[in-house]
XYZ file of N, CA and C in Angstrom:
651
model
N 34.952 30.637 21.665
C 35.336 29.662 23.016
C 34.862 28.783 23.109
N 36.030 28.123 23.570
C 35.846 26.710 23.421
C 34.670 25.823 24.770
N 35.147 24.573 24.530
C 33.293 24.129 25.805
C 33.553 24.849 27.172
N 34.804 24.475 27.501
C 35.256 24.789 29.322
C 34.816 25.749 29.137
N 35.190 27.077 28.274
C 34.788 28.535 29.033
C 33.575 28.335 28.618
N 33.049 27.976 27.920
C 31.515 28.103 27.682
C 30.681 27.701 29.158
N 31.357 26.372 29.877
C 30.961 26.079 31.136
C 31.300 27.295 32.109
N 32.136 27.677 32.193
C 32.711 28.343 33.325
C 31.838 29.540 32.823
N 31.652 30.280 32.089
C 30.588 31.159 31.704
C 29.154 31.235 32.757
N 28.723 29.813 32.433
C 27.606 29.369 32.683
C 27.824 29.313 34.325
N 28.878 28.851 34.844
C 28.531 29.087 36.271
C 28.665 30.345 36.848
N 29.896 31.235 36.118
C 29.191 32.826 36.743
C 28.228 33.486 36.718
N 27.769 33.405 35.443
C 26.188 33.572 35.533
C 25.468 33.479 36.335
N 25.369 31.977 36.901
C 24.579 31.133 37.890
C 24.924 32.260 38.978
N 26.372 32.148 39.415
C 26.603 32.699 40.917
C 25.808 34.205 40.944
N 26.305 34.826 39.489
C 25.739 36.609 39.607
C 24.617 36.440 40.507
N 23.654 35.316 39.384
C 22.365 35.305 39.920
C 21.868 34.972 41.200
N 22.714 34.371 41.652
C 22.688 34.092 43.640
C 23.156 35.107 44.359
N 24.060 35.823 43.922
C 24.706 37.083 44.925
C 23.808 38.537 44.761
N 23.169 38.317 43.414
C 22.038 39.348 42.986
C 21.132 39.413 44.285
N 20.584 38.122 44.302
C 18.968 37.455 45.151
C 19.394 37.650 46.674
N 20.639 38.031 47.045
C 20.860 38.118 48.125
C 21.381 39.532 48.599
N 20.929 40.850 47.460
C 21.217 42.338 47.616
C 22.630 42.583 47.001
N 23.721 41.834 46.797
C 25.447 42.524 46.344
C 25.021 42.910 44.886
N 25.354 43.691 45.197
C 25.887 44.861 43.797
C 27.194 44.643 43.087
N 28.009 44.378 44.103
C 29.524 44.204 43.416
C 30.037 42.800 43.770
N 31.025 42.448 42.668
C 31.742 41.430 43.151
C 33.011 41.093 42.385
N 33.727 40.250 43.350
C 35.660 40.183 42.765
C 35.898 38.462 41.853
N 36.539 38.835 41.506
C 37.515 37.589 41.159
C 37.377 36.559 41.268
N 37.757 36.505 42.934
C 38.048 35.461 43.738
C 36.494 34.944 43.992
N 35.652 35.542 44.020
C 34.325 34.915 44.486
C 33.399 33.991 43.368
N 33.388 34.797 41.997
C 33.066 34.119 40.956
C 33.993 32.648 40.839
N 35.115 32.858 40.963
C 36.389 31.491 41.143
C 36.281 30.784 42.198
N 35.513 30.870 43.042
C 35.174 29.802 44.004
C 33.876 29.553 43.511
N 33.321 29.988 42.771
C 31.336 29.039 42.479
C 31.801 28.536 41.392
N 32.907 28.451 40.243
C 33.171 28.012 39.172
C 34.447 26.919 39.301
N 34.974 27.067 40.334
C 35.669 25.915 40.515
C 37.388 25.711 39.793
N 37.576 27.157 40.036
C 38.876 27.721 38.879
C 39.511 28.540 39.672
N 40.276 29.524 39.708
C 41.481 30.200 40.237
C 41.050 31.555 39.744
N 41.143 32.814 40.727
C 41.089 34.127 40.128
C 41.500 34.253 39.009
N 43.007 34.119 38.506
C 43.294 34.543 37.707
C 42.937 34.102 36.488
N 42.059 33.022 36.339
C 41.470 32.230 35.212
C 39.794 33.016 34.828
N 39.393 32.995 35.986
C 38.422 34.339 36.339
C 39.262 35.862 35.464
N 39.778 36.429 35.872
C 40.288 37.516 35.300
C 40.905 36.915 33.255
N 41.082 36.165 33.548
C 41.538 35.691 31.909
C 40.693 35.626 30.780
N 39.283 35.090 31.513
C 37.713 34.628 31.030
C 37.824 36.498 30.231
N 37.413 36.709 31.428
C 37.018 38.242 31.310
C 37.794 39.513 30.296
N 39.023 39.228 30.527
C 40.010 39.898 29.268
C 39.241 39.271 27.833
N 39.403 38.104 27.997
C 39.298 37.551 26.400
C 37.798 37.988 25.865
N 36.759 38.626 26.640
C 35.511 38.925 26.882
C 35.584 40.477 26.446
N 36.514 41.264 27.217
C 36.531 42.542 27.191
C 35.846 43.078 28.030
N 35.612 42.409 29.010
C 34.919 42.983 30.591
C 35.925 43.272 31.169
N 35.780 44.763 31.899
C 37.035 45.091 32.681
C 36.436 45.622 34.301
N 37.035 44.805 35.050
C 36.639 45.604 36.327
C 37.129 46.682 36.933
N 37.367 46.964 38.462
C 38.144 48.047 38.528
C 38.913 47.199 39.693
N 40.367 47.683 39.740
C 41.255 46.720 40.714
C 41.010 46.511 42.241
N 40.069 47.834 42.859
C 39.510 47.964 44.023
C 38.433 47.513 44.055
N 37.517 47.956 43.310
C 36.053 48.209 43.486
C 35.455 46.628 42.822
N 36.116 45.881 41.959
C 35.647 44.473 41.492
C 34.627 44.702 40.301
N 33.771 44.017 40.007
C 33.016 43.997 38.531
C 31.276 44.129 38.984
N 30.890 45.595 38.429
C 29.458 45.789 38.974
C 28.762 44.411 38.829
N 27.796 43.847 39.713
C 27.158 42.460 39.245
C 25.780 42.440 37.974
N 25.113 43.808 38.234
C 24.263 43.470 37.372
C 24.883 43.920 35.778
N 26.065 44.723 35.440
C 26.650 45.070 34.153
C 27.066 43.279 33.807
N 27.576 42.756 35.012
C 28.133 41.156 34.589
C 26.659 39.951 33.787
N 26.204 40.756 34.884
C 24.988 39.342 33.960
C 24.192 39.847 33.555
N 23.979 41.296 32.410
C 23.744 41.624 31.134
C 24.454 41.122 29.970
N 26.261 41.237 30.318
C 27.231 41.167 29.284
C 27.322 39.608 29.289
N 26.888 38.492 30.420
C 27.137 37.092 30.533
C 26.045 36.199 29.333
N 24.999 37.454 30.418
C 23.728 36.759 29.452
C 23.649 36.876 27.950
N 23.913 37.947 27.617
C 24.058 38.938 26.419
C 25.137 37.058 25.428
N 26.014 37.328 25.781
C 26.875 36.043 25.272
C 25.870 34.586 25.227
N 25.239 33.938 26.396
C 24.884 32.977 26.602
C 23.550 33.193 25.996
N 23.177 34.204 25.315
C 22.045 33.927 24.521
C 20.650 34.042 25.435
N 21.017 35.058 26.806
C 19.594 35.587 27.223
C 19.173 36.342 27.282
N 18.101 36.348 27.104
C 16.941 36.933 27.112
C 15.281 36.814 27.758
N 14.461 36.328 27.112
C 13.529 36.079 27.214
C 13.642 34.730 27.980
N 12.525 34.262 28.854
C 13.065 32.549 29.759
C 12.330 31.701 28.089
N 13.561 30.652 28.067
C 13.478 29.626 27.371
C 12.868 28.752 27.409
N 11.752 28.280 26.942
C 10.627 27.085 26.995
C 11.489 25.845 26.508
N 11.507 24.932 27.450
C 11.595 23.600 27.694
C 10.491 22.371 27.949
N 10.880 21.419 27.023
C 9.373 20.500 27.404
C 10.279 18.728 27.965
N 9.697 18.200 28.345
C 10.237 16.771 28.502
C 9.658 15.644 28.262
N 10.043 14.676 27.701
C 9.743 13.528 27.087
C 10.119 12.455 27.597
N 8.836 11.681 28.290
C 8.755 10.682 29.967
C 8.596 11.712 30.754
N 7.704 11.050 31.277
C 7.280 11.746 32.489
C 7.170 10.663 33.824
N 8.321 9.941 33.667
C 8.795 8.904 35.009
C 9.306 9.894 35.767
N 10.209 8.626 36.920
C 11.276 9.790 37.882
C 11.642 10.585 37.540
N 12.841 10.283 36.405
C 13.239 11.386 36.257
C 12.936 12.500 35.449
N 11.819 12.590 34.900
C 10.791 13.457 33.961
C 10.539 14.204 35.460
N 9.897 13.625 36.189
C 9.076 14.319 36.970
C 9.679 14.661 38.529
N 10.885 14.631 38.377
C 12.042 15.269 39.368
C 11.939 16.837 38.447
N 12.583 16.849 37.162
C 12.781 17.939 35.973
C 11.678 18.767 36.656
N 10.068 18.034 36.495
C 8.995 19.462 36.231
C 9.046 19.989 37.659
N 9.373 19.053 38.744
C 8.962 20.085 40.407
C 10.144 20.632 40.246
N 11.699 20.348 39.705
C 12.611 21.003 40.307
C 12.391 22.567 39.986
N 12.568 23.791 41.039
C 12.269 25.185 40.748
C 13.575 25.884 40.657
N 14.386 25.668 40.206
C 15.440 26.088 40.171
C 15.945 26.350 38.609
N 15.338 26.208 37.954
C 15.271 26.688 36.378
C 15.457 27.836 36.065
N 14.263 28.204 36.681
C 13.379 29.724 36.339
C 14.582 31.124 36.748
N 15.600 31.124 37.532
C 16.433 31.992 37.962
C 17.324 32.246 36.824
N 17.610 30.754 36.295
C 18.816 30.845 34.681
C 17.915 31.345 33.389
N 16.277 31.658 33.390
C 15.676 32.102 32.546
C 15.075 30.608 31.744
N 15.080 29.580 32.360
C 14.404 28.130 31.764
C 13.463 28.225 32.378
N 12.090 27.786 31.615
C 10.548 27.352 31.620
C 10.960 26.678 31.249
N 10.131 25.354 32.394
C 9.440 23.977 32.012
C 8.224 24.483 31.879
N 7.508 23.847 30.532
C 5.944 24.031 30.218
C 5.450 23.075 29.720
N 5.810 22.152 29.365
C 5.051 20.635 28.846
C 5.520 19.742 29.512
N 4.892 18.561 29.710
C 5.544 17.306 29.645
C 4.637 16.550 29.025
N 5.054 15.165 28.256
C 4.478 14.405 27.041
C 5.284 13.154 27.964
N 3.693 12.041 27.532
C 3.836 10.576 28.055
C 2.999 9.890 27.088
N 3.248 8.512 26.985
C 2.235 7.815 26.637
C 1.584 7.285 27.513
N 1.521 7.663 28.784
C 0.272 6.321 29.667
C -0.720 7.443 30.362
N -1.723 7.043 30.044
C -3.149 8.483 30.239
C -3.336 8.626 31.398
N -2.305 7.527 32.464
C -2.771 7.862 33.873
C -1.961 8.955 34.369
N -1.039 9.365 33.521
C -0.297 10.533 34.150
C -0.643 11.710 33.750
N -1.418 11.698 32.754
C -2.059 13.440 32.026
C -2.955 13.511 33.496
N -3.422 12.882 34.100
C -4.926 12.727 34.877
C -4.183 13.394 36.520
N -3.035 13.482 36.728
C -2.172 13.648 37.976
C -2.126 14.983 38.596
N -3.074 15.228 39.683
C -3.222 16.318 39.766
C -1.899 16.800 40.909
N -0.700 15.859 40.615
C 0.290 16.485 41.031
C 1.006 17.382 40.212
N 1.023 17.129 39.071
C 1.758 17.261 38.071
C 2.353 19.504 38.020
N 3.356 19.453 38.030
C 3.574 20.955 38.061
C 3.256 21.784 36.857
N 3.005 20.875 35.723
C 3.264 21.616 34.527
C 1.999 20.659 33.565
N 1.626 20.832 32.609
C 0.501 20.379 31.907
C 1.106 19.078 31.632
N 0.676 17.754 31.411
C 1.252 16.404 30.770
C 0.676 15.899 29.335
N 0.844 15.937 28.348
C -0.110 15.716 27.298
C 0.697 14.487 26.736
N -0.424 14.016 25.902
C -0.129 12.599 25.022
C 0.443 13.067 23.871
N 1.666 11.751 23.443
C 2.868 12.422 22.410
C 1.835 13.054 20.688
N 0.538 12.489 20.740
C -0.051 13.155 19.779
C -0.406 14.420 19.737
N -0.199 15.171 21.017
C -0.421 16.406 20.398
C 1.465 17.382 20.471
N 2.424 16.842 20.678
C 3.573 16.960 20.429
C 3.702 18.262 19.618
N 3.938 18.120 18.373
C 3.948 19.338 17.133
C 3.347 21.061 17.712
N 2.209 19.722 17.953
C 0.561 21.407 18.320
C 1.292 22.211 19.967
N 1.944 21.438 20.635
C 2.540 22.604 21.519
C 3.681 22.929 21.927
N 4.444 22.092 20.848
C 5.816 22.640 19.903
C 5.781 24.161 19.619
N 5.067 24.165 18.736
C 4.306 25.668 17.685
C 4.003 26.611 18.642
N 2.952 26.170 19.407
C 2.305 27.087 20.254
C 3.045 27.788 21.053
N 3.759 26.980 21.782
C 4.659 27.748 23.014
C 6.263 27.964 22.602
N 6.439 27.814 21.099
C 7.690 28.311 20.853
C 8.745 27.594 21.341
N 8.321 26.103 21.396
C 9.884 25.506 21.974
C 10.682 25.318 21.551
N 11.866 25.087 21.285
C 13.300 24.568 20.624
C 14.151 23.831 21.355
N 13.599 23.462 23.260
C 14.416 22.464 23.732
C 13.301 21.288 24.267
N 13.987 20.550 23.932
C 13.267 18.943 24.663
C 14.512 18.617 25.828
N 13.814 17.439 26.641
C 14.578 16.315 27.717
C 13.927 15.295 27.667
N 14.499 14.306 27.061
C 14.160 12.839 26.697
C 14.421 12.299 28.039
N 13.640 11.725 28.675
C 13.847 10.579 29.552
C 12.876 9.342 29.448
N 12.961 8.927 28.796
C 11.859 7.756 28.277
C 13.033 6.472 28.403
N 12.419 5.163 28.498
C 13.382 4.156 28.393
C 13.822 4.135 26.678
N 14.913 3.155 27.164
C 15.790 2.380 25.504
C 14.832 2.382 24.368
N 13.972 1.899 24.515
C 12.889 1.232 23.567
C 12.497 2.170 22.697
N 12.156 3.441 23.661
C 11.270 4.276 23.206
C 12.421 5.570 22.344
N 13.291 5.557 22.732
C 14.181 6.798 22.320
C 14.170 7.164 21.151
N 14.114 5.991 20.164
C 14.478 6.354 18.738
C 13.538 7.245 18.476
N 12.252 6.419 18.416
C 10.815 7.266 17.867
C 11.068 8.342 18.414
N 10.841 8.731 20.255
C 10.598 10.436 20.371
C 11.973 11.296 19.827
N 12.755 10.350 19.313
C 13.664 11.659 18.866
C 13.582 11.947 17.664
N 13.202 10.887 16.624
C 12.429 11.198 15.619
C 11.543 12.250 15.365
N 10.109 12.296 16.296
C 9.150 12.556 16.499
C 9.730 14.365 17.006
N 10.636 14.345 17.779
C 11.420 15.734 18.676
C 11.551 16.443 16.843
N 12.573 15.538 16.245
C 13.655 16.408 15.039
C 12.100 17.055 14.434
N 11.099 15.875 13.806
C 10.052 16.110 13.191
C 9.059 17.445 13.351
N 9.252 17.543 14.606
C 8.576 18.626 15.329
C 9.343 20.403 15.383
N 10.948 20.185 14.303
C 11.276 21.402 14.275
C 12.142 21.620 16.169
N 12.319 20.624 17.198
C 12.843 20.670 18.001
C 14.539 20.886 17.968
N 15.159 21.887 17.683
C 16.589 22.577 17.800
C 17.713 21.854 18.771
N 17.275 21.348 20.112
C 18.228 21.193 21.297
C 17.356 20.158 21.776
N 18.528 18.753 22.125
C 17.970 18.190 23.144
C 19.048 17.891 24.435
N 18.287 17.398 25.615
C 19.338 16.410 26.352
C 18.913 15.427 26.738
N 19.715 14.398 26.401
C 19.070 13.328 26.887
C 19.540 12.502 27.953
N 18.537 11.821 28.522
C 18.633 11.291 29.868
C 18.691 9.620 29.620
N 17.879 8.963 28.402
C 18.181 8.128 28.058
C 19.129 7.028 27.938
N 19.187 5.627 27.824
C 20.244 4.625 27.638
C 20.960 4.837 26.561
N 20.116 5.330 25.578
C 21.347 5.028 24.142
C 21.396 6.492 23.958
N 22.528 6.735 23.156
C 23.421 7.615 22.853
C 22.532 8.266 21.686
N 22.277 9.637 21.537
C 21.721 9.737 20.211
C 22.866 10.915 19.595
N 23.096 11.002 18.263
C 23.967 11.652 17.449
C 22.671 12.450 16.496
N 23.455 13.996 16.157
C 22.657 14.683 15.741
C 22.329 14.717 13.765
N 21.479 14.740 13.196
C 21.367 14.440 11.867
C 21.860 15.064 11.083
N 22.191 15.239 10.085
C 22.279 15.969 8.433
C 20.622 16.661 8.221
N 20.283 17.585 8.497
C 19.330 18.272 8.155
C 19.645 19.566 7.450
N 18.882 19.774 6.177
C 19.257 20.666 5.211
C 20.763 21.291 5.117
N 21.501 20.327 5.156
C 22.867 20.645 5.255
C 23.649 20.770 6.461
N 22.525 20.879 7.513
C 23.537 21.121 8.647
C 23.457 20.136 9.831
N 24.069 20.310 10.688
C 24.169 18.950 11.959
C 22.661 19.685 12.685
N 21.821 18.791 12.844
C 20.670 19.328 13.840
C 20.383 18.199 13.952
N 19.401 17.954 15.372
C 19.922 18.981 16.534
C 20.865 19.218 17.052
N 20.951 20.045 17.979
C 22.498 19.764 18.921
C 21.908 18.939 20.140
N 22.580 18.101 20.448
C 22.443 16.761 21.354
C 23.500 16.613 22.613
N 22.929 16.811 23.757
C 23.816 16.287 24.744
C 23.420 15.390 25.070
N 24.103 14.101 25.696
C 23.646 12.638 26.625
C 24.196 12.899 27.729
N 23.301 12.192 28.713
C 23.130 12.796 30.010
C 23.519 10.963 30.225
N 24.727 10.369 30.271
C 24.559 8.825 30.943
C 25.096 8.478 32.581
N 24.145 9.035 33.229
C 23.835 8.717 34.749
C 24.803 7.686 35.260
N 24.646 6.118 34.832
C 25.763 5.067 34.696
C 27.254 5.495 34.567
N 27.535 5.927 33.467
C 28.603 5.776 33.138
C 29.177 6.957 33.719
N 28.915 7.834 34.167
C 29.241 9.045 34.974
C 29.983 8.524 36.555
N 28.801 8.039 36.762
C 28.538 7.110 38.122
C 30.165 6.137 37.892
N 30.377 5.272 37.101
C 31.433 4.371 36.780
C 32.726 5.228 36.979
N 32.440 6.409 36.040
C 33.807 7.335 35.966
C 34.163 7.628 37.168
N 33.114 8.258 38.260
C 33.622 8.180 39.461
C 34.309 7.297 40.495
N 33.798 5.911 40.528
C 34.293 4.759 40.786
C 35.908 4.449 40.011
N 36.038 4.345 38.731
C 37.240 4.645 38.224
C 38.026 5.422 38.949
N 38.122 6.620 39.439
C 38.698 7.640 39.421
C 38.908 7.278 41.279
N 37.934 7.061 42.019
C 38.325 6.895 43.483
C 39.039 5.631 43.728
N 39.242 4.605 42.218
C 39.827 3.718 42.638
C 41.678 3.785 42.234
N 41.586 4.219 41.085
C 42.748 5.508 40.616
C 42.919 6.394 40.509
N 43.244 6.981 41.533
C 42.944 8.878 41.337
C 44.345 9.190 41.318
N 45.558 8.701 40.971
C 46.834 8.997 40.021
C 46.169 9.301 38.747
N 45.842 8.132 38.072
C 45.352 8.155 36.915
C 44.866 9.287 36.373
N 43.702 9.103 36.793
C 42.875 10.480 37.160
C 43.707 11.972 37.430
N 44.145 12.167 37.905
C 44.867 13.429 38.103
C 45.508 13.304 36.716
N 46.295 12.603 36.571
C 47.123 12.987 35.164
C 46.419 13.046 34.288
N 45.465 12.419 33.881
C 44.579 13.197 32.928
C 44.336 14.335 32.007
N 43.621 15.051 34.411
C 42.948 16.029 34.200
C 44.158 17.221 34.106
N 45.410 16.762 34.116
C 46.771 17.701 34.114
C 47.512 17.850 32.751
N 46.728 16.684 32.041
C 47.668 16.860 30.502
C 47.047 17.436 29.435
């Protein structure tokens, strides 16, 4: 399965959960196509590759699709996630309530500023970095989000590796790369550079024909 298909499946899964939450029991390919920004033909092709079949006039059973796609995405028990750096971005992620329906549970934040620990408005506990390994082990955490300044990124990254974190979503300005651990690349790292993404949007607004040509190639 390529990365584009994985992104689409994730979008299908989220759309299905929204549809279930409003009481629907069945869905058609064109409904999921709208949610994923693709054509109904691509939805049917994806499902065919996954050996998921619906009825021509009856569509797909939502609960069945959620179960099938959830298994592909590794959904089961809620996955615990921690946030490293409880500044503006970190706090926004901690306060966001939309993760729960997707089986993602924010369980702890970490920061070097003692003032942050005492804030009553924190929706989840915030700990000093000295307790990272303890909390990760106690709560069986495998994924972390980094939202620290550039100067602190390398140290936080190494601390997460030492704590046996397997996946990292990195919002810091520094691009992180997996390391070879026990003969394998680890952890899985996704770098999110908001400034770079905005620059790309501005470029595509200025040169829309070049952006379209690149997307079609």
